[in-house]
CSV table of N, CA, C and O in Angstrom, one decimal:
chain,number,residue,atom,x,y,z
A,24,MET,N,0.9,-1.2,0.0
A,24,MET,CA,0.0,0.0,0.0
A,24,MET,C,0.9,1.2,0.0
A,24,MET,O,1.8,1.4,0.8
A,25,ASN,N,0.6,2.1,-1.0
A,25,ASN,CA,1.5,3.3,-1.0
A,25,ASN,C,0.9,4.4,-0.1
A,25,ASN,O,-0.1,4.3,0.5
A,26,ALA,N,1.6,5.5,-0.1
A,26,ALA,CA,1.3,6.6,0.8
A,26,ALA,C,-0.1,7.2,0.5
A,26,ALA,O,-0.9,7.6,1.4
A,27,ALA,N,-0.4,7.3,-0.8
A,27,ALA,CA,-1.7,7.9,-1.2
A,27,ALA,C,-2.8,7.0,-0.8
A,27,ALA,O,-3.9,7.5,-0.3
A,28,GLU,N,-2.7,5.7,-0.9
A,28,GLU,CA,-3.7,4.8,-0.5
A,28,GLU,C,-3.9,4.8,1.0
A,28,GLU,O,-5.0,4.7,1.5
A,29,THR,N,-2.8,4.9,1.7
A,29,THR,CA,-2.8,5.0,3.2
A,29,THR,C,-3.6,6.2,3.6
A,29,THR,O,-4.4,6.2,4.5
A,30,ILE,N,-3.3,7.4,3.0
A,30,ILE,CA,-3.9,8.6,3.3
A,30,ILE,C,-5.4,8.5,3.0
A,30,ILE,O,-6.3,9.0,3.8
A,31,GLN,N,-5.7,7.9,1.9
A,31,GLN,CA,-7.1,7.8,1.5
A,31,GLN,C,-7.9,6.9,2.5
A,31,GLN,O,-9.0,7.2,2.9
A,32,ALA,N,-7.3,5.8,2.9
A,32,ALA,CA,-7.9,4.9,3.9
A,32,ALA,C,-8.1,5.6,5.2
A,32,ALA,O,-9.1,5.5,5.9
A,33,LEU,N,-7.1,6.4,5.6
A,33,LEU,CA,-7.2,7.2,6.8
A,33,LEU,C,-8.3,8.2,6.7
A,33,LEU,O,-9.1,8.4,7.7
A,34,GLU,N,-8.4,8.9,5.6
A,34,GLU,CA,-9.5,9.9,5.4
A,34,GLU,C,-10.8,9.2,5.5
A,34,GLU,O,-11.8,9.7,6.1
A,35,GLN,N,-11.0,8.0,4.9
A,35,GLN,CA,-12.2,7.3,4.9
A,35,GLN,C,-12.6,6.9,6.4
A,35,GLN,O,-13.7,7.0,6.8
A,36,SER,N,-11.6,6.4,7.1
A,36,SER,CA,-11.8,6.1,8.5
A,36,SER,C,-12.3,7.3,9.3
A,36,SER,O,-13.2,7.2,10.1
A,37,VAL,N,-11.6,8.4,9.1
A,37,VAL,CA,-12.0,9.6,9.8
A,37,VAL,C,-13.5,10.0,9.4
A,37,VAL,O,-14.3,10.4,10.3
A,38,ALA,N,-13.8,9.9,8.1
A,38,ALA,CA,-15.1,10.3,7.7
A,38,ALA,C,-16.2,9.3,8.3
A,38,ALA,O,-17.2,9.8,8.8
A,39,ASN,N,-15.9,8.1,8.4
A,39,ASN,CA,-16.7,7.1,9.1
A,39,ASN,C,-16.9,7.4,10.5
A,39,ASN,O,-18.1,7.4,11.1
A,40,LEU,N,-15.8,7.8,11.2
A,40,LEU,CA,-15.9,8.1,12.6
A,40,LEU,C,-16.8,9.4,12.8
A,40,LEU,O,-17.6,9.5,13.8
A,41,LEU,N,-16.6,10.4,12.0
A,41,LEU,CA,-17.4,11.6,12.1
A,41,LEU,C,-18.9,11.3,11.8
A,41,LEU,O,-19.7,11.9,12.5
A,42,ALA,N,-19.2,10.4,10.9
A,42,ALA,CA,-20.6,10.1,10.6
A,42,ALA,C,-21.2,9.4,11.9
A,42,ALA,O,-22.3,9.7,12.3
A,43,LYS,N,-20.4,8.5,12.5
A,43,LYS,CA,-20.9,7.8,13.7
A,43,LYS,C,-21.1,8.8,14.8
A,43,LYS,O,-22.0,8.7,15.6
A,44,TYR,N,-20.2,9.7,14.9
A,44,TYR,CA,-20.3,10.7,16.0
A,44,TYR,C,-21.5,11.6,15.8
A,44,TYR,O,-22.2,11.8,16.8
A,45,GLN,N,-21.8,12.0,14.6
A,45,GLN,CA,-23.0,12.8,14.3
A,45,GLN,C,-24.3,12.0,14.6
A,45,GLN,O,-25.2,12.5,15.2
A,46,GLU,N,-24.3,10.7,14.3
A,46,GLU,CA,-25.4,9.9,14.6
A,46,GLU,C,-25.6,9.7,16.1
A,46,GLU,O,-26.7,9.8,16.6
A,47,ALA,N,-24.5,9.6,16.8
A,47,ALA,CA,-24.6,9.5,18.3
A,47,ALA,C,-25.1,10.8,18.9
A,47,ALA,O,-25.9,10.8,19.8
A,48,GLN,N,-24.6,11.9,18.4
A,48,GLN,CA,-25.1,13.2,18.9
A,48,GLN,C,-26.6,13.4,18.7
A,48,GLN,O,-27.3,13.9,19.5
A,49,ALA,N,-27.0,13.0,17.5
A,49,ALA,CA,-28.5,13.1,17.2
A,49,ALA,C,-29.3,12.2,18.2
A,49,ALA,O,-30.3,12.6,18.7
A,50,ARG,N,-28.8,11.0,18.4
A,50,ARG,CA,-29.5,10.1,19.4
A,50,ARG,C,-29.5,10.7,20.8
A,50,ARG,O,-30.5,10.6,21.5
A,51,ILE,N,-28.4,11.3,21.2
A,51,ILE,CA,-28.3,11.9,22.5
A,51,ILE,C,-29.3,13.1,22.6
A,51,ILE,O,-30.0,13.2,23.6
A,52,ASP,N,-29.4,13.9,21.5
A,52,ASP,CA,-30.4,15.0,21.5
A,52,ASP,C,-31.8,14.4,21.7
A,52,ASP,O,-32.6,15.0,22.4
A,53,GLU,N,-32.1,13.3,20.9
A,53,GLU,CA,-33.4,12.7,21.0
A,53,GLU,C,-33.7,12.2,22.5
A,53,GLU,O,-34.8,12.4,23.0
A,54,LEU,N,-32.7,11.6,23.1
A,54,LEU,CA,-32.9,11.0,24.4
A,54,LEU,C,-33.0,12.2,25.4
A,54,LEU,O,-33.8,12.1,26.4
A,55,ARG,N,-32.3,13.3,25.3
A,55,ARG,CA,-32.5,14.4,26.2
A,55,ARG,C,-33.9,15.0,26.1
A,55,ARG,O,-34.5,15.3,27.1
A,56,GLU,N,-34.4,15.1,24.9
A,56,GLU,CA,-35.7,15.6,24.7
A,56,GLU,C,-36.8,14.7,25.3
A,56,GLU,O,-37.7,15.1,26.1
A,57,ALA,N,-36.6,13.4,25.1
A,57,ALA,CA,-37.5,12.4,25.7
A,57,ALA,C,-37.4,12.5,27.2
A,57,ALA,O,-38.4,12.4,27.9
A,58,ASN,N,-36.2,12.6,27.7
A,58,ASN,CA,-36.0,12.7,29.2
A,58,ASN,C,-36.7,13.9,29.7
A,58,ASN,O,-37.4,13.9,30.8
A,59,GLY,N,-36.7,15.1,29.0
A,59,GLY,CA,-37.4,16.3,29.5
A,59,GLY,C,-38.9,16.1,29.5
A,59,GLY,O,-39.6,16.5,30.5
A,60,HIS,N,-39.4,15.4,28.5
A,60,HIS,CA,-40.9,15.1,28.5
A,60,HIS,C,-41.2,14.2,29.7
A,60,HIS,O,-42.3,14.4,30.3
A,61,GLN,N,-40.4,13.2,29.9
A,61,GLN,CA,-40.7,12.2,31.0
A,61,GLN,C,-40.6,13.0,32.3
A,61,GLN,O,-41.4,12.7,33.2
A,62,ARG,N,-39.7,13.9,32.5
A,62,ARG,CA,-39.6,14.7,33.7
A,62,ARG,C,-40.8,15.5,33.9
A,62,ARG,O,-41.3,15.6,35.0
A,63,ASP,N,-41.3,16.2,32.9
A,63,ASP,CA,-42.5,17.0,33.0
A,63,ASP,C,-43.7,16.1,33.4
A,63,ASP,O,-44.5,16.5,34.2
A,64,GLU,N,-43.8,15.0,32.8
A,64,GLU,CA,-44.9,14.0,33.1
A,64,GLU,C,-44.8,13.6,34.5
A,64,GLU,O,-45.8,13.5,35.2
A,65,LEU,N,-43.6,13.3,35.0
A,65,LEU,CA,-43.4,12.9,36.4
A,65,LEU,C,-43.8,14.0,37.3
A,65,LEU,O,-44.5,13.7,38.3
A,66,ILE,N,-43.4,15.2,37.1
A,66,ILE,CA,-43.8,16.3,37.9
A,66,ILE,C,-45.3,16.5,37.9
A,66,ILE,O,-45.9,16.7,39.0
A,67,ARG,N,-45.9,16.4,36.8
A,67,ARG,CA,-47.4,16.5,36.7
A,67,ARG,C,-48.1,15.4,37.5
A,67,ARG,O,-49.0,15.6,38.3
A,68,THR,N,-47.6,14.2,37.3
A,68,THR,CA,-48.1,13.0,38.0
A,68,THR,C,-47.9,13.1,39.5
A,68,THR,O,-48.8,12.8,40.2
A,69,HIS,N,-46.8,13.6,39.9
A,69,HIS,CA,-46.5,13.8,41.3
A,69,HIS,C,-47.5,14.8,41.9
A,69,HIS,O,-48.1,14.6,43.0
A,70,ALA,N,-47.7,15.9,41.2
A,70,ALA,CA,-48.7,16.9,41.7
A,70,ALA,C,-50.1,16.3,41.8
A,70,ALA,O,-50.8,16.5,42.8
A,71,GLU,N,-50.5,15.5,40.9
A,71,GLU,CA,-51.8,14.8,40.9
A,71,GLU,C,-51.8,13.8,42.1
A,71,GLU,O,-52.8,13.7,42.8
A,72,LEU,N,-50.7,13.1,42.3
A,72,LEU,CA,-50.7,12.2,43.5
A,72,LEU,C,-50.9,12.9,44.8
A,72,LEU,O,-51.6,12.5,45.6
A,73,VAL,N,-50.2,14.1,44.9
A,73,VAL,CA,-50.3,14.8,46.2
A,73,VAL,C,-51.8,15.3,46.3
A,73,VAL,O,-52.3,15.2,47.4
A,74,GLU,N,-52.4,15.7,45.3
A,74,GLU,CA,-53.8,16.2,45.3
A,74,GLU,C,-54.7,15.0,45.7
A,74,GLU,O,-55.6,15.1,46.6
A,75,LEU,N,-54.5,13.8,45.1
A,75,LEU,CA,-55.3,12.7,45.5
A,75,LEU,C,-55.1,12.2,46.9
A,75,LEU,O,-56.0,11.8,47.6
A,76,GLN,N,-53.9,12.3,47.4
A,76,GLN,CA,-53.6,12.0,48.8
A,76,GLN,C,-54.4,12.9,49.7
A,76,GLN,O,-54.9,12.5,50.7
A,77,ASN,N,-54.4,14.2,49.4
A,77,ASN,CA,-55.1,15.2,50.2
A,77,ASN,C,-56.6,14.9,50.2
A,77,ASN,O,-57.3,14.9,51.2
A,78,ARG,N,-57.1,14.6,49.0
A,78,ARG,CA,-58.5,14.2,48.9
A,78,ARG,C,-58.8,12.9,49.7
A,78,ARG,O,-59.9,12.8,50.4
A,79,TYR,N,-57.9,12.0,49.7
A,79,TYR,CA,-58.1,10.8,50.4
A,79,TYR,C,-58.2,11.0,51.9
A,79,TYR,O,-59.0,10.5,52.6
A,80,ARG,N,-57.3,11.9,52.4
A,80,ARG,CA,-57.3,12.2,53.8
A,80,ARG,C,-58.6,12.9,54.2
A,80,ARG,O,-59.2,12.7,55.3
A,81,THR,N,-59.1,13.8,53.4
A,81,THR,CA,-60.3,14.5,53.6
A,81,THR,C,-61.5,13.5,53.7
A,81,THR,O,-62.3,13.5,54.6
A,82,LEU,N,-61.5,12.5,52.8
A,82,LEU,CA,-62.5,11.5,52.8
A,82,LEU,C,-62.4,10.6,54.0
A,82,LEU,O,-63.4,10.2,54.6
A,83,GLN,N,-61.2,10.3,54.5
A,83,GLN,CA,-61.1,9.5,55.7
A,83,GLN,C,-61.6,10.2,56.9
A,83,GLN,O,-62.3,9.6,57.7
A,84,THR,N,-61.4,11.5,56.9
A,84,THR,CA,-61.9,12.3,58.0
A,84,THR,C,-63.4,12.4,58.0
A,84,THR,O,-64.1,12.2,59.0
A,85,ALA,N,-64.0,12.6,56.8
A,85,ALA,CA,-65.4,12.6,56.6
A,85,ALA,C,-66.0,11.2,57.0
A,85,ALA,O,-67.1,11.2,57.7
A,86,HIS,N,-65.4,10.2,56.7
A,86,HIS,CA,-65.9,8.9,57.0
A,86,HIS,C,-65.8,8.7,58.5
A,86,HIS,O,-66.8,8.1,59.1
A,87,ALA,N,-64.8,9.1,59.2
A,87,ALA,CA,-64.7,9.0,60.6
A,87,ALA,C,-65.8,9.7,61.4
A,87,ALA,O,-66.3,9.3,62.4
A,88,LEU,N,-66.2,10.9,60.8
A,88,LEU,CA,-67.2,11.7,61.4
A,88,LEU,C,-68.6,11.2,61.0
A,88,LEU,O,-69.6,11.6,61.7
A,89,SER,N,-68.7,10.4,60.0
A,89,SER,CA,-70.0,10.0,59.5
A,89,SER,C,-70.6,8.9,60.4
A,89,SER,O,-69.9,7.9,60.8
A,90,THR,N,-71.8,9.1,60.8
A,90,THR,CA,-72.5,8.1,61.6
A,90,THR,C,-73.6,7.4,60.8
A,90,THR,O,-74.1,6.4,61.3
A,91,ASP,N,-74.0,7.9,59.7
A,91,ASP,CA,-75.1,7.4,58.9
A,91,ASP,C,-74.5,6.3,58.0
A,91,ASP,O,-73.6,6.5,57.3
A,92,ALA,N,-75.1,5.2,58.0
A,92,ALA,CA,-74.7,4.0,57.2
A,92,ALA,C,-74.6,4.3,55.7
A,92,ALA,O,-73.6,4.0,55.0
A,93,PRO,N,-75.7,4.9,55.1
A,93,PRO,CA,-75.6,5.2,53.7
A,93,PRO,C,-74.4,6.2,53.3
A,93,PRO,O,-73.7,6.0,52.3
A,94,GLU,N,-74.2,7.2,54.2
A,94,GLU,CA,-73.1,8.1,54.0
A,94,GLU,C,-71.7,7.3,54.1
A,94,GLU,O,-70.8,7.6,53.3
A,95,ARG,N,-71.7,6.4,55.0
A,95,ARG,CA,-70.4,5.6,55.2
A,95,ARG,C,-70.2,4.8,53.9
A,95,ARG,O,-69.1,4.7,53.4
A,96,THR,N,-71.2,4.2,53.4
A,96,THR,CA,-71.1,3.4,52.2
A,96,THR,C,-70.6,4.3,51.0
A,96,THR,O,-69.7,3.9,50.2
A,97,GLN,N,-71.2,5.5,50.9
A,97,GLN,CA,-70.8,6.4,49.8
A,97,GLN,C,-69.3,6.8,50.0
A,97,GLN,O,-68.6,6.9,49.0
A,98,ALA,N,-69.0,7.1,51.2
A,98,ALA,CA,-67.6,7.5,51.5
A,98,ALA,C,-66.6,6.4,51.2
A,98,ALA,O,-65.5,6.6,50.6
A,99,ARG,N,-67.0,5.1,51.5
A,99,ARG,CA,-66.1,4.0,51.1
A,99,ARG,C,-66.0,3.9,49.6
A,99,ARG,O,-64.9,3.6,49.1
A,100,LYS,N,-67.0,4.1,48.9
A,100,LYS,CA,-66.9,4.1,47.4
A,100,LYS,C,-66.0,5.1,46.9
A,100,LYS,O,-65.2,4.9,46.0
A,101,GLN,N,-66.1,6.3,47.5
A,101,GLN,CA,-65.3,7.4,47.1
A,101,GLN,C,-63.8,7.1,47.4
A,101,GLN,O,-62.9,7.4,46.6
A,102,ILE,N,-63.6,6.6,48.6
A,102,ILE,CA,-62.2,6.3,49.0
A,102,ILE,C,-61.7,5.2,48.1
A,102,ILE,O,-60.5,5.3,47.6
A,103,SER,N,-62.5,4.2,47.7
A,103,SER,CA,-62.0,3.2,46.8
A,103,SER,C,-61.6,3.7,45.4
A,103,SER,O,-60.6,3.3,44.8
A,104,ALA,N,-62.4,4.7,45.0
A,104,ALA,CA,-62.1,5.3,43.7
A,104,ALA,C,-60.8,6.1,43.8
A,104,ALA,O,-60.0,6.0,42.9
A,105,ILE,N,-60.6,6.8,44.9
A,105,ILE,CA,-59.4,7.6,45.0
A,105,ILE,C,-58.2,6.7,45.1
A,105,ILE,O,-57.1,6.9,44.5
A,106,ILE,N,-58.3,5.6,45.9
A,106,ILE,CA,-57.2,4.6,46.0
A,106,ILE,C,-56.9,4.0,44.6
A,106,ILE,O,-55.7,3.9,44.3
A,107,SER,N,-57.9,3.8,43.8
A,107,SER,CA,-57.7,3.3,42.5
A,107,SER,C,-56.9,4.3,41.7
A,107,SER,O,-55.9,3.9,41.0
A,108,LYS,N,-57.2,5.6,41.8
A,108,LYS,CA,-56.5,6.6,41.1
A,108,LYS,C,-55.1,6.7,41.6
A,108,LYS,O,-54.2,6.9,40.8
A,109,VAL,N,-54.9,6.6,42.9
A,109,VAL,CA,-53.5,6.7,43.4
A,109,VAL,C,-52.7,5.5,42.9
A,109,VAL,O,-51.6,5.7,42.5
A,110,ASP,N,-53.3,4.3,42.9
A,110,ASP,CA,-52.6,3.1,42.3
A,110,ASP,C,-52.2,3.4,40.9
A,110,ASP,O,-51.1,3.0,40.5
A,111,LYS,N,-53.1,3.9,40.1
A,111,LYS,CA,-52.8,4.2,38.7
A,111,LYS,C,-51.7,5.2,38.6
A,111,LYS,O,-50.8,5.1,37.7
A,112,THR,N,-51.7,6.2,39.4
A,112,THR,CA,-50.7,7.2,39.4
A,112,THR,C,-49.3,6.6,39.8
A,112,THR,O,-48.3,6.9,39.2
A,113,LEU,N,-49.3,5.8,40.8
A,113,LEU,CA,-48.1,5.1,41.2
A,113,LEU,C,-47.5,4.3,40.1
A,113,LEU,O,-46.3,4.2,39.9
A,114,GLU,N,-48.4,3.6,39.3
A,114,GLU,CA,-47.9,2.8,38.2
A,114,GLU,C,-47.3,3.7,37.2
A,114,GLU,O,-46.3,3.3,36.6
A,115,LEU,N,-47.9,4.9,36.9
A,115,LEU,CA,-47.3,5.8,36.0
A,115,LEU,C,-45.9,6.3,36.5
A,115,LEU,O,-45.0,6.4,35.7
A,116,LEU,N,-45.8,6.5,37.8
A,116,LEU,CA,-44.5,6.9,38.3
A,116,LEU,C,-43.4,5.8,38.2
A,116,LEU,O,-42.3,6.1,38.0
A,117,LYS,N,-43.9,4.6,38.3
A,117,LYS,CA,-42.9,3.5,38.2
A,117,LYS,C,-42.4,3.3,36.7
A,117,LYS,O,-41.3,2.9,36.5
A,118,GLU,N,-43.2,3.7,35.8
A,118,GLU,CA,-42.7,3.7,34.4
A,118,GLU,C,-41.7,4.7,34.2
A,118,GLU,O,-40.7,4.7,33.7
């Protein structure tokens, strides 16, 4: 292999490396954007979770103060619905 061929092979290798570098940079940019979206979703979901926890505590208090059986049944249904929402929110947080 002569000097010109060696230089040409080296130039080709450098060009290949630059192309791979650019592809990697594009992938990093995509992942950073996806990470930002996931972070925003996590913040929103966490705020929703805090709200649901507050509502759950309120319902627990209402249930404790309730002496009427139909009201107690309704409160239990509401608490079950809130617990279900909390469970769904926790599942989203785990993703």
